[in-house]
Amino acid sequence: MPVSAFSKLASAPGKFEFSEPISLQKSEWLNIPATIDPTPPLTAGPIGRHSGCGGNDMPLEILLALVAGGISVTAFILHMTGRSALTVMSVDEARSAWLRQFPEDDVSQILTAQDGHAALLQTSQGMGLVWAFGADTVARPLQGCDLSDRPDGLRVSFHEFAAPSTRLTLSETERADWRLLINTG
Amino acid sequence: MTDTFSYPDVTQWAVPFFIIAILGELAWIAIKGRGGRYETRDAVTSLIMGAGSVASGIALGFIAWGFFMWLWALTPLDLGGSLVVIAICFVLDDLRYYWVHRLGHRVRWVWASHVNHHSSQHYNLTTALRQTWTGTFSLIMIIRAPLVLIGFHPALVLFVSGINLIYQFWIHTEAIGKMPRWFEAVMNTPSHHRVHHGRNARYLDCNYAGVFIIWDKMFGTFVPEQDSEAVDYGLVHNLASFNPLRVAFHEWVGIWSDASQSGLTLRQRLAYMLAPPGYSHDGSRDTSETLKAKHLARHPEDAGTPGFN
């Protein structure tokens, strides 16, 4: 194919059009005005609004309805089928959850909450906490954390943007024990 | 004969398909009792991230679009829009995706935008929609510049990128084991991409492909899924929040707090922005290299096996 077929220099202004087969004329109907389309494209996908062709986008109201409806329906179904339950940990599962995050640590003692949604661990690096995060778990060392009482337990604040705090459901006896262990650990 | 031609926004039109496929996967899991897991807040967070990504594109997409159109005005080349050109653009854009994705895991500034996609401990079709809100800030759009400069129209480049993104939707599932051997050899598949989402030391920093897995095989980053080691999904340090704002911005906040520490040299501050995730000036954190090395110290029998070559 001659080089000129790929050159914009030989083409005349016009809107973006399409035809077959490949020919010299193609560079003409592919000549796009070098102006910035005032309607921005989505970064998540392409858009075909150059040259004034803007009729291929989904109407915004339909898109919004689909997105809102899709999220709502999915959340409703998941919740009603029992998929909002917090995971419950045994001592062994709490140990595994900690080692999953900190595989080099030695865990010497584990105290699980009565509801099984959290566990305190004495490790070679100090005290740590594993707690239920939906159907999964997360783990954090407790050095530098702040504790505050709640009517049904404790709030542990970590001063970390990705792990701001967690609420532990504990009996009054448990709360006193956990507070003592965390403060002295 | 000529016809007016324009590229549809394929990701918008794919939204109904996304919803139906998610509900289909959920039904499959419920009926079969296998093939993946769903959790309400995790899934809702992923879906909100997807919606936010679209909103972010509407709000900030003009920046990338303006950049591409500026490049288009500069280049004298115009490859047109024939089917062959579209196909070539698709393949080259997939190569572009491979390198953007690889940079996204090896440069913290880009990782800050991409990390949210890996922040779920689940792996299902909603995870595919857990997309970035901050892609524009990463400036990774620059990697698309060569495609425009060699004569692919920006609209065509964005069109094939949308097809690429849609292709990657279906591979975010545990409901599909392995595809036929020939397909696994050439294409990115659920099996290959599960590995990419693993936080296991073996599976860190591999399988960056979008559509064609051949790029990983060509550039030495391919790791096959091992029957002996199930994929543990999520981040090395998993998030403890379902809040989409924290999911979207936590790594940017981390970069700021690290790079603005007192007493650092300029080089160290830049390293907190541009070095691989896990860099620390005092060596107190782990990168994927040190995580692999520590794993091998605990499990020397894994040396030389996939992911530890």
CSV table of C-alpha atoms in Angstrom, one decimal:
chain,number,residue,atom,x,y,z
A,1,MET,CA,0.0,0.0,0.0
A,2,PRO,CA,1.5,3.4,-0.9
A,3,VAL,CA,2.7,5.4,2.0
A,4,SER,CA,0.2,8.2,1.1
A,5,ALA,CA,-2.6,5.8,2.1
A,6,PHE,CA,-1.5,6.2,5.7
A,7,SER,CA,-0.9,9.9,5.6
A,8,LYS,CA,-3.3,12.4,7.0
A,9,LEU,CA,-1.6,15.1,5.0
A,10,ALA,CA,-3.3,14.0,1.8
A,11,SER,CA,-6.7,13.9,3.2
A,12,ALA,CA,-9.4,16.5,3.4
A,13,PRO,CA,-11.4,17.5,6.4
A,14,GLY,CA,-14.5,15.5,6.9
A,15,LYS,CA,-16.3,13.3,9.3
A,16,PHE,CA,-15.2,9.9,10.3
A,17,GLU,CA,-16.6,7.4,7.9
A,18,PHE,CA,-16.0,3.8,7.1
A,19,SER,CA,-16.0,1.7,4.0
A,20,GLU,CA,-14.3,-1.3,2.3
A,21,PRO,CA,-12.0,-2.1,0.7
A,22,ILE,CA,-8.7,-0.4,1.8
A,23,SER,CA,-7.9,2.2,-0.7
A,24,LEU,CA,-6.3,5.6,-1.0
A,25,GLN,CA,-9.6,7.2,-0.3
A,26,LYS,CA,-9.7,5.6,3.1
A,27,SER,CA,-7.3,8.2,4.5
A,28,GLU,CA,-9.8,10.7,3.4
A,29,TRP,CA,-12.8,9.4,5.2
A,30,LEU,CA,-10.7,8.6,8.2
A,31,ASN,CA,-9.5,12.2,8.5
A,32,ILE,CA,-10.7,13.3,11.9
A,33,PRO,CA,-10.8,17.0,12.8
A,34,ALA,CA,-7.9,17.6,15.2
A,35,THR,CA,-10.1,19.2,17.8
A,36,ILE,CA,-10.8,18.1,21.2
A,37,ASP,CA,-14.2,16.6,21.6
A,38,PRO,CA,-16.0,18.5,24.4
A,39,THR,CA,-17.6,15.3,25.5
A,40,PRO,CA,-15.0,13.3,27.4
A,41,PRO,CA,-14.6,9.6,26.9
A,42,LEU,CA,-14.7,7.1,29.7
A,43,THR,CA,-11.3,6.0,30.9
A,44,ALA,CA,-12.8,2.5,31.5
A,45,GLY,CA,-13.7,2.2,27.9
A,46,PRO,CA,-13.7,3.6,24.4
A,47,ILE,CA,-16.0,6.1,23.0
A,48,GLY,CA,-17.0,6.9,19.5
A,49,ARG,CA,-18.0,10.5,19.6
A,50,HIS,CA,-15.2,11.9,17.5
A,51,SER,CA,-16.4,13.8,14.4
A,52,GLY,CA,-19.6,14.5,16.0
A,53,CYS,CA,-20.7,10.9,16.1
A,54,GLY,CA,-22.3,10.7,19.5
A,55,GLY,CA,-25.3,8.5,19.1
A,56,ASN,CA,-23.7,5.2,20.3
A,57,ASP,CA,-23.6,5.9,24.0
A,58,MET,CA,-26.1,4.4,26.4
A,59,PRO,CA,-28.5,7.1,27.6
A,60,LEU,CA,-27.3,8.3,31.0
A,61,GLU,CA,-30.6,7.7,32.7
A,62,ILE,CA,-30.7,4.1,31.5
A,63,LEU,CA,-27.1,3.6,32.6
A,64,LEU,CA,-27.7,5.0,36.0
A,65,ALA,CA,-30.8,2.9,36.4
A,66,LEU,CA,-29.0,-0.3,35.4
A,67,VAL,CA,-26.1,0.4,37.7
A,68,ALA,CA,-28.3,1.3,40.7
A,69,GLY,CA,-30.6,-1.6,40.0
A,70,GLY,CA,-27.8,-4.0,39.5
A,71,ILE,CA,-26.1,-3.1,42.7
A,72,SER,CA,-29.4,-3.2,44.7
A,73,VAL,CA,-30.6,-6.5,43.3
A,74,THR,CA,-27.2,-8.2,43.8
A,75,ALA,CA,-26.9,-6.9,47.4
A,76,PHE,CA,-30.5,-8.0,48.2
A,77,ILE,CA,-29.9,-11.5,46.8
A,78,LEU,CA,-26.6,-11.9,48.6
A,79,HIS,CA,-28.0,-10.8,51.9
A,80,MET,CA,-31.1,-12.9,51.7
A,81,THR,CA,-29.1,-16.0,50.9
A,82,GLY,CA,-27.1,-15.6,54.0
A,83,ARG,CA,-23.9,-14.2,52.5
A,84,SER,CA,-23.6,-11.3,55.0
A,85,ALA,CA,-22.6,-13.5,57.9
A,86,LEU,CA,-19.3,-12.9,59.6
A,87,THR,CA,-16.9,-15.7,59.7
A,88,VAL,CA,-16.4,-17.6,63.0
A,89,MET,CA,-13.0,-18.7,64.0
A,90,SER,CA,-11.7,-21.6,66.1
A,91,VAL,CA,-8.3,-21.3,67.8
A,92,ASP,CA,-6.7,-23.1,64.9
A,93,GLU,CA,-8.4,-21.0,62.4
A,94,ALA,CA,-7.3,-17.8,64.2
A,95,ARG,CA,-3.7,-19.1,64.2
A,96,SER,CA,-3.9,-19.8,60.4
A,97,ALA,CA,-5.4,-16.4,59.8
A,98,TRP,CA,-2.5,-14.7,61.6
A,99,LEU,CA,0.2,-16.8,59.9
A,100,ARG,CA,-1.5,-16.1,56.5
A,101,GLN,CA,-0.7,-12.5,57.1
A,102,PHE,CA,2.5,-12.8,59.2
A,103,PRO,CA,4.1,-16.2,58.2
A,104,GLU,CA,7.4,-15.6,60.0
A,105,ASP,CA,5.8,-15.1,63.4
A,106,ASP,CA,5.6,-17.7,66.2
A,107,VAL,CA,2.2,-17.7,67.9
A,108,SER,CA,2.3,-18.8,71.5
A,109,GLN,CA,-1.1,-18.1,72.9
A,110,ILE,CA,-4.6,-17.5,71.4
A,111,LEU,CA,-7.7,-16.2,73.0
A,112,THR,CA,-10.8,-16.2,70.9
A,113,ALA,CA,-13.9,-14.1,71.6
A,114,GLN,CA,-17.0,-15.9,72.7
A,115,ASP,CA,-18.7,-15.0,69.4
A,116,GLY,CA,-15.7,-16.3,67.5
A,117,HIS,CA,-15.5,-13.2,65.4
A,118,ALA,CA,-12.1,-12.1,66.8
A,119,ALA,CA,-9.0,-13.5,68.5
A,120,LEU,CA,-6.1,-12.1,70.5
A,121,LEU,CA,-2.8,-13.6,69.8
A,122,GLN,CA,0.5,-13.5,71.6
A,123,THR,CA,3.2,-13.7,69.0
A,124,SER,CA,6.9,-13.4,68.8
A,125,GLN,CA,6.4,-9.8,67.7
A,126,GLY,CA,3.9,-8.9,70.4
A,127,MET,CA,0.2,-8.9,70.7
A,128,GLY,CA,-1.9,-9.1,67.6
A,129,LEU,CA,-5.6,-9.2,66.7
A,130,VAL,CA,-7.4,-11.2,64.1
A,131,TRP,CA,-11.0,-10.4,63.3
A,132,ALA,CA,-13.7,-11.3,61.0
A,133,PHE,CA,-13.9,-9.2,57.8
A,134,GLY,CA,-17.1,-10.4,56.1
A,135,ALA,CA,-16.5,-14.0,55.2
A,136,ASP,CA,-12.7,-13.5,55.6
A,137,THR,CA,-10.3,-12.3,58.2
A,138,VAL,CA,-7.8,-9.5,58.6
A,139,ALA,CA,-4.9,-9.3,61.1
A,140,ARG,CA,-3.0,-6.4,62.6
A,141,PRO,CA,-0.4,-6.0,65.4
A,142,LEU,CA,-1.8,-4.1,68.4
A,143,GLN,CA,1.2,-2.0,69.1
A,144,GLY,CA,0.2,1.7,69.2
A,145,CYS,CA,-3.5,1.0,68.9
A,146,ASP,CA,-6.1,2.9,71.0
A,147,LEU,CA,-8.9,1.2,72.9
A,148,SER,CA,-12.3,2.6,73.7
A,149,ASP,CA,-15.2,1.0,75.5
A,150,ARG,CA,-18.4,0.4,73.8
A,151,PRO,CA,-21.7,-0.9,75.3
A,152,ASP,CA,-21.2,-4.3,73.7
A,153,GLY,CA,-17.4,-4.5,73.8
A,154,LEU,CA,-14.3,-2.6,72.6
A,155,ARG,CA,-13.3,-0.4,69.7
A,156,VAL,CA,-9.8,-0.8,68.5
A,157,SER,CA,-8.3,2.0,66.5
A,158,PHE,CA,-5.2,1.4,64.5
A,159,HIS,CA,-4.3,4.8,63.1
A,160,GLU,CA,-4.1,3.3,59.6
A,161,PHE,CA,-6.1,4.6,56.6
A,162,ALA,CA,-6.6,1.1,55.2
A,163,ALA,CA,-7.6,-0.3,58.7
A,164,PRO,CA,-9.1,2.5,60.7
A,165,SER,CA,-10.7,0.6,63.5
A,166,THR,CA,-12.8,-2.5,64.4
A,167,ARG,CA,-15.5,-3.1,66.9
A,168,LEU,CA,-15.2,-6.2,69.0
A,169,THR,CA,-18.3,-7.7,70.6
A,170,LEU,CA,-17.3,-8.8,74.0
A,171,SER,CA,-19.0,-9.6,77.3
A,172,GLU,CA,-18.1,-7.4,80.2
A,173,THR,CA,-15.7,-10.0,81.6
A,174,GLU,CA,-14.1,-10.5,78.3
A,175,ARG,CA,-13.7,-6.8,77.7
A,176,ALA,CA,-11.8,-6.4,81.0
A,177,ASP,CA,-9.6,-9.3,80.2
A,178,TRP,CA,-8.9,-8.2,76.7
A,179,ARG,CA,-8.2,-4.7,77.7
A,180,LEU,CA,-5.7,-5.9,80.3
A,181,LEU,CA,-4.0,-8.3,77.9
A,182,ILE,CA,-3.7,-5.7,75.2
A,183,ASN,CA,-2.4,-3.1,77.6
A,184,THR,CA,0.1,-5.4,79.2
A,185,GLY,CA,1.0,-7.4,76.1
B,1,MET,CA,-20.0,3.3,-0.9
B,2,THR,CA,-19.1,4.7,2.4
B,3,ASP,CA,-21.0,4.6,5.6
B,4,THR,CA,-20.7,6.9,8.6
B,5,PHE,CA,-18.8,4.9,11.2
B,6,SER,CA,-18.3,5.5,14.9
B,7,TYR,CA,-17.2,3.3,17.8
B,8,PRO,CA,-19.8,2.5,20.4
B,9,ASP,CA,-18.9,2.7,24.1
B,10,VAL,CA,-18.7,-1.0,24.5
B,11,THR,CA,-18.2,-1.0,28.3
B,12,GLN,CA,-21.5,1.0,28.8
B,13,TRP,CA,-23.4,-1.4,26.6
B,14,ALA,CA,-21.9,-4.3,28.4
B,15,VAL,CA,-23.4,-3.3,31.7
B,16,PRO,CA,-26.5,-5.4,31.3
B,17,PHE,CA,-24.4,-8.4,30.4
B,18,PHE,CA,-22.2,-7.8,33.5
B,19,ILE,CA,-25.3,-7.8,35.7
B,20,ILE,CA,-26.8,-11.0,34.1
B,21,ALA,CA,-23.4,-12.8,34.3
B,22,ILE,CA,-22.9,-11.9,37.9
B,23,LEU,CA,-26.4,-13.2,38.8
B,24,GLY,CA,-25.7,-16.3,36.7
B,25,GLU,CA,-22.4,-17.0,38.5
B,26,LEU,CA,-24.1,-16.6,41.8
B,27,ALA,CA,-26.9,-19.0,40.8
B,28,TRP,CA,-24.3,-21.5,39.6
B,29,ILE,CA,-22.4,-21.3,42.9
B,30,ALA,CA,-25.6,-21.7,44.9
B,31,ILE,CA,-26.9,-24.6,42.9
B,32,LYS,CA,-23.6,-26.5,42.5
B,33,GLY,CA,-22.2,-25.6,45.9
B,34,ARG,CA,-18.8,-24.9,44.4
B,35,GLY,CA,-17.1,-22.6,41.9
B,36,GLY,CA,-16.5,-19.6,44.1
B,37,ARG,CA,-17.6,-17.4,47.0
B,38,TYR,CA,-19.6,-14.3,47.3
B,39,GLU,CA,-20.0,-12.0,50.3
B,40,THR,CA,-22.4,-9.1,50.4
B,41,ARG,CA,-20.2,-6.2,51.5
B,42,ASP,CA,-17.3,-7.3,49.4
B,43,ALA,CA,-19.5,-7.6,46.3
B,44,VAL,CA,-21.2,-4.3,46.9
B,45,THR,CA,-17.8,-2.6,47.4
B,46,SER,CA,-16.6,-4.0,44.1
B,47,LEU,CA,-19.7,-2.9,42.3
B,48,ILE,CA,-19.5,0.6,43.7
B,49,MET,CA,-15.9,0.8,42.7
B,50,GLY,CA,-17.0,-0.2,39.2
B,51,ALA,CA,-19.7,2.5,39.1
B,52,GLY,CA,-17.2,5.0,40.5
B,53,SER,CA,-14.7,4.2,37.8
B,54,VAL,CA,-17.3,5.0,35.2
B,55,ALA,CA,-18.1,8.2,37.0
B,56,SER,CA,-14.4,9.1,37.2
B,57,GLY,CA,-14.1,8.5,33.5
B,58,ILE,CA,-16.9,10.9,32.8
B,59,ALA,CA,-15.5,13.5,35.1
B,60,LEU,CA,-11.8,13.2,34.1
B,61,GLY,CA,-11.8,11.4,30.8
B,62,PHE,CA,-11.4,14.7,28.9
B,63,ILE,CA,-7.8,14.9,30.1
B,64,ALA,CA,-6.7,11.6,28.4
B,65,TRP,CA,-8.9,12.4,25.4
B,66,GLY,CA,-7.4,15.8,25.1
B,67,PHE,CA,-3.9,14.3,25.3
B,68,PHE,CA,-4.6,11.8,22.6
B,69,MET,CA,-6.2,14.3,20.3
B,70,TRP,CA,-3.2,16.5,20.8
B,71,LEU,CA,-1.0,13.6,19.7
B,72,TRP,CA,-3.3,12.9,16.8
B,73,ALA,CA,-2.9,16.4,15.6
B,74,LEU,CA,0.9,16.0,15.7
B,75,THR,CA,1.2,12.8,13.8
B,76,PRO,CA,1.1,12.8,10.0
B,77,LEU,CA,0.2,9.1,10.0
B,78,ASP,CA,-3.3,7.8,9.6
B,79,LEU,CA,-3.8,4.0,9.4
B,80,GLY,CA,-7.5,4.2,8.9
B,81,GLY,CA,-10.1,2.0,10.3
B,82,SER,CA,-10.3,-1.2,8.2
B,83,LEU,CA,-10.9,-4.5,10.0
B,84,VAL,CA,-7.3,-5.4,9.6
B,85,VAL,CA,-6.2,-2.2,11.2
B,86,ILE,CA,-8.7,-2.7,14.0
B,87,ALA,CA,-7.3,-6.2,14.5
B,88,ILE,CA,-3.7,-5.0,14.5
B,89,CYS,CA,-4.6,-2.2,16.9
B,90,PHE,CA,-6.3,-4.7,19.2
B,91,VAL,CA,-3.2,-6.9,19.4
B,92,LEU,CA,-0.8,-3.9,19.9
B,93,ASP,CA,-3.1,-2.4,22.5
B,94,ASP,CA,-3.0,-5.7,24.3
B,95,LEU,CA,0.8,-5.6,24.3
B,96,ARG,CA,0.4,-2.0,25.6
B,97,TYR,CA,-1.9,-3.4,28.3
B,98,TYR,CA,0.7,-6.0,29.3
B,99,TRP,CA,3.3,-3.3,30.0
B,100,VAL,CA,1.0,-0.9,31.6
B,101,HIS,CA,-0.2,-3.7,33.9
B,102,ARG,CA,3.4,-4.8,34.6
B,103,LEU,CA,4.3,-1.2,35.5
B,104,GLY,CA,1.1,-1.1,37.6
B,105,HIS,CA,2.6,-3.8,39.8
B,106,ARG,CA,6.2,-2.6,39.8
B,107,VAL,CA,5.9,1.1,40.2
B,108,ARG,CA,4.1,2.3,43.3
B,109,TRP,CA,2.7,5.4,41.7
B,110,VAL,CA,0.9,3.3,39.2
B,111,TRP,CA,0.2,0.6,41.8
B,112,ALA,CA,-1.6,3.2,43.9
B,113,SER,CA,-4.2,3.4,41.1
B,114,HIS,CA,-4.4,-0.4,40.4
B,115,VAL,CA,-4.2,-1.8,43.9
B,116,ASN,CA,-7.9,-1.5,44.5
B,117,HIS,CA,-8.5,-4.1,41.8
B,118,HIS,CA,-6.6,-6.6,43.9
B,119,SER,CA,-8.0,-5.5,47.3
B,120,SER,CA,-10.8,-8.1,47.4
B,121,GLN,CA,-10.2,-11.4,49.2
B,122,HIS,CA,-12.8,-12.9,46.9
B,123,TYR,CA,-12.4,-13.8,43.2
B,124,ASN,CA,-15.7,-13.6,41.3
B,125,LEU,CA,-17.2,-11.6,38.5
B,126,THR,CA,-17.8,-8.6,40.8
B,127,THR,CA,-14.0,-8.5,41.4
B,128,ALA,CA,-13.6,-7.7,37.7
B,129,LEU,CA,-15.6,-4.5,38.2
B,130,ARG,CA,-13.5,-3.4,41.2
B,131,GLN,CA,-11.8,-0.8,39.0
B,132,THR,CA,-9.7,2.3,39.6
B,133,TRP,CA,-11.0,5.8,40.3
B,134,THR,CA,-7.6,7.4,39.9
B,135,GLY,CA,-6.2,6.1,36.6
B,136,THR,CA,-5.9,9.6,35.3
B,137,PHE,CA,-3.6,10.6,38.2
B,138,SER,CA,-1.2,7.7,37.5
B,139,LEU,CA,-0.5,9.4,34.1
B,140,ILE,CA,-0.2,5.9,32.6
B,141,MET,CA,-2.1,7.1,29.6
B,142,ILE,CA,1.3,8.1,28.2
B,143,ILE,CA,1.9,4.4,27.3
B,144,ARG,CA,-0.9,4.7,24.7
B,145,ALA,CA,0.9,7.5,23.0
B,146,PRO,CA,2.9,5.3,20.5
B,147,LEU,CA,-0.3,3.8,19.2
B,148,VAL,CA,-1.7,7.2,18.4
B,149,LEU,CA,1.5,8.5,17.0
B,150,ILE,CA,1.9,5.6,14.5
B,151,GLY,CA,-1.6,6.4,13.1
B,152,PHE,CA,-4.3,4.7,15.1
B,153,HIS,CA,-7.0,7.1,15.8
B,154,PRO,CA,-7.6,7.8,19.6
B,155,ALA,CA,-11.2,6.6,19.3
B,156,LEU,CA,-10.0,3.3,17.8
B,157,VAL,CA,-7.4,2.9,20.5
B,158,LEU,CA,-10.1,3.5,23.2
B,159,PHE,CA,-12.5,1.2,21.4
B,160,VAL,CA,-10.1,-1.8,21.4
B,161,SER,CA,-9.2,-1.0,25.0
B,162,GLY,CA,-12.8,-1.4,25.8
B,163,ILE,CA,-13.0,-4.7,24.1
B,164,ASN,CA,-9.9,-5.7,26.0
B,165,LEU,CA,-11.5,-4.7,29.3
B,166,ILE,CA,-14.7,-6.6,28.5
B,167,TYR,CA,-12.7,-9.7,27.6
B,168,GLN,CA,-11.1,-9.6,31.0
B,169,PHE,CA,-14.5,-9.6,32.8
B,170,TRP,CA,-15.2,-13.3,32.3
B,171,ILE,CA,-11.8,-14.5,33.5
B,172,HIS,CA,-12.5,-13.3,37.0
B,173,THR,CA,-14.2,-16.5,38.1
B,174,GLU,CA,-13.5,-19.7,40.0
B,175,ALA,CA,-16.5,-21.4,38.3
B,176,ILE,CA,-14.4,-22.3,35.3
B,177,GLY,CA,-11.4,-24.6,35.9
B,178,LYS,CA,-9.3,-24.9,32.8
B,179,MET,CA,-10.2,-24.1,29.2
B,180,PRO,CA,-9.0,-26.4,26.3
B,181,ARG,CA,-5.3,-26.7,26.1
B,182,TRP,CA,-4.9,-24.7,22.9
B,183,PHE,CA,-6.9,-21.9,24.4
B,184,GLU,CA,-4.9,-21.9,27.7
B,185,ALA,CA,-1.7,-21.7,25.6
B,186,VAL,CA,-2.7,-18.5,23.7
B,187,MET,CA,-5.4,-16.7,25.6
B,188,ASN,CA,-5.6,-15.3,29.1
B,189,THR,CA,-8.0,-17.5,31.0
B,190,PRO,CA,-9.6,-17.8,34.5
B,191,SER,CA,-6.8,-20.1,35.5
B,192,HIS,CA,-4.0,-17.8,34.5
B,193,HIS,CA,-5.7,-14.7,35.9
B,194,ARG,CA,-6.5,-16.4,39.3
B,195,VAL,CA,-2.8,-16.8,39.6
B,196,HIS,CA,-2.4,-13.1,39.0
B,197,HIS,CA,-4.7,-12.2,41.8
B,198,GLY,CA,-2.9,-14.5,44.3
B,199,ARG,CA,-1.1,-13.1,47.3
B,200,ASN,CA,0.9,-16.3,47.7
B,201,ALA,CA,4.6,-15.6,47.4
B,202,ARG,CA,4.7,-18.0,44.4
B,203,TYR,CA,2.1,-16.0,42.6
B,204,LEU,CA,3.3,-12.5,43.1
B,205,ASP,CA,4.0,-10.3,40.1
B,206,CYS,CA,3.1,-12.6,37.3
B,207,ASN,CA,0.5,-13.2,34.5
B,208,TYR,CA,0.0,-9.5,33.6
B,209,ALA,CA,-1.7,-10.4,30.3
B,210,GLY,CA,-5.0,-8.8,29.3
B,211,VAL,CA,-6.2,-11.0,26.4
B,212,PHE,CA,-3.2,-12.9,25.1
B,213,ILE,CA,-1.2,-14.8,27.7
B,214,ILE,CA,1.6,-15.1,25.1
B,215,TRP,CA,3.1,-11.8,26.3
B,216,ASP,CA,3.8,-13.3,29.7
B,217,LYS,CA,5.4,-16.3,28.1
B,218,MET,CA,7.5,-14.0,25.8
B,219,PHE,CA,8.7,-11.8,28.6
B,220,GLY,CA,9.2,-14.4,31.3
B,221,THR,CA,6.4,-13.5,33.7
B,222,PHE,CA,4.1,-16.5,33.2
B,223,VAL,CA,3.3,-18.8,36.2
B,224,PRO,CA,0.8,-21.6,35.7
B,225,GLU,CA,-1.8,-22.3,38.3
B,226,GLN,CA,-0.6,-25.1,40.6
B,227,ASP,CA,-2.9,-27.9,41.7
B,228,SER,CA,-0.7,-28.2,44.8
B,229,GLU,CA,-1.1,-24.6,45.9
B,230,ALA,CA,-4.5,-23.0,45.9
B,231,VAL,CA,-4.6,-19.2,45.2
B,232,ASP,CA,-5.0,-17.0,48.2
B,233,TYR,CA,-6.7,-13.9,46.9
B,234,GLY,CA,-6.1,-10.3,48.0
B,235,LEU,CA,-3.2,-8.1,49.0
B,236,VAL,CA,-0.1,-9.0,50.9
B,237,HIS,CA,-1.5,-6.7,53.6
B,238,ASN,CA,-5.2,-7.0,53.2
B,239,LEU,CA,-7.4,-4.0,53.7
B,240,ALA,CA,-9.7,-3.9,56.8
B,241,SER,CA,-12.3,-1.7,55.3
B,242,PHE,CA,-15.1,-2.0,52.8
B,243,ASN,CA,-15.4,1.7,52.5
B,244,PRO,CA,-14.9,2.5,48.8
B,245,LEU,CA,-13.2,5.8,49.5
B,246,ARG,CA,-10.6,3.9,51.6
B,247,VAL,CA,-10.3,1.3,48.9
B,248,ALA,CA,-9.8,3.9,46.2
B,249,PHE,CA,-7.3,6.1,47.9
B,250,HIS,CA,-5.5,4.1,50.6
B,251,GLU,CA,-2.3,3.7,48.6
B,252,TRP,CA,-2.2,7.3,47.6
B,253,VAL,CA,-2.5,8.2,51.3
B,254,GLY,CA,0.3,5.7,52.0
B,255,ILE,CA,2.6,7.3,49.4
B,256,TRP,CA,2.0,10.7,50.9
B,257,SER,CA,2.6,9.7,54.5
B,258,ASP,CA,5.8,7.8,53.5
B,259,ALA,CA,7.3,10.3,51.2
B,260,SER,CA,6.6,13.2,53.5
B,261,GLN,CA,8.4,11.7,56.5
B,262,SER,CA,11.0,14.0,58.0
B,263,GLY,CA,14.7,13.2,57.5
B,264,LEU,CA,14.5,11.5,54.1
B,265,THR,CA,16.7,12.3,51.1
B,266,LEU,CA,15.1,13.3,47.9
B,267,ARG,CA,16.1,10.0,46.4
B,268,GLN,CA,14.3,8.2,49.2
B,269,ARG,CA,11.2,10.3,48.8
B,270,LEU,CA,11.1,9.5,45.1
B,271,ALA,CA,11.7,5.9,45.8
B,272,TYR,CA,8.5,5.8,48.0
B,273,MET,CA,6.7,7.1,44.9
B,274,LEU,CA,8.3,5.2,42.1
B,275,ALA,CA,10.0,2.1,43.5
B,276,PRO,CA,8.2,-1.3,43.6
B,277,PRO,CA,5.5,-1.6,46.2
B,278,GLY,CA,6.9,-2.6,49.6
B,279,TYR,CA,10.0,-0.4,49.3
B,280,SER,CA,11.1,1.3,52.5
B,281,HIS,CA,14.2,3.4,53.1
B,282,ASP,CA,15.1,1.4,56.2
B,283,GLY,CA,14.3,-2.1,54.8
B,284,SER,CA,11.5,-2.6,57.3
B,285,ARG,CA,9.0,-3.7,54.6
B,286,ASP,CA,8.9,-6.5,52.1
B,287,THR,CA,8.8,-6.3,48.3
B,288,SER,CA,7.7,-9.2,46.3
B,289,GLU,CA,11.4,-10.2,45.9
B,290,THR,CA,12.0,-10.3,49.6
B,291,LEU,CA,8.7,-12.1,50.2
B,292,LYS,CA,9.7,-14.8,47.7
B,293,ALA,CA,13.2,-15.0,49.3
B,294,LYS,CA,11.7,-15.4,52.8
B,295,HIS,CA,9.3,-18.0,51.5
B,296,LEU,CA,12.2,-20.0,50.0
B,297,ALA,CA,14.1,-19.7,53.3
B,298,ARG,CA,11.1,-21.4,55.0
B,299,HIS,CA,10.4,-23.8,52.1
B,300,PRO,CA,13.7,-24.5,50.3
B,301,GLU,CA,12.0,-27.4,48.5
B,302,ASP,CA,10.1,-24.8,46.4
B,303,ALA,CA,13.2,-23.5,44.8
B,304,GLY,CA,13.1,-23.8,41.0
B,305,THR,CA,9.4,-24.5,40.9
B,306,PRO,CA,7.0,-22.2,39.0
B,307,GLY,CA,7.0,-18.7,40.6
B,308,PHE,CA,10.4,-19.3,42.2
B,309,ASN,CA,12.7,-19.6,39.2
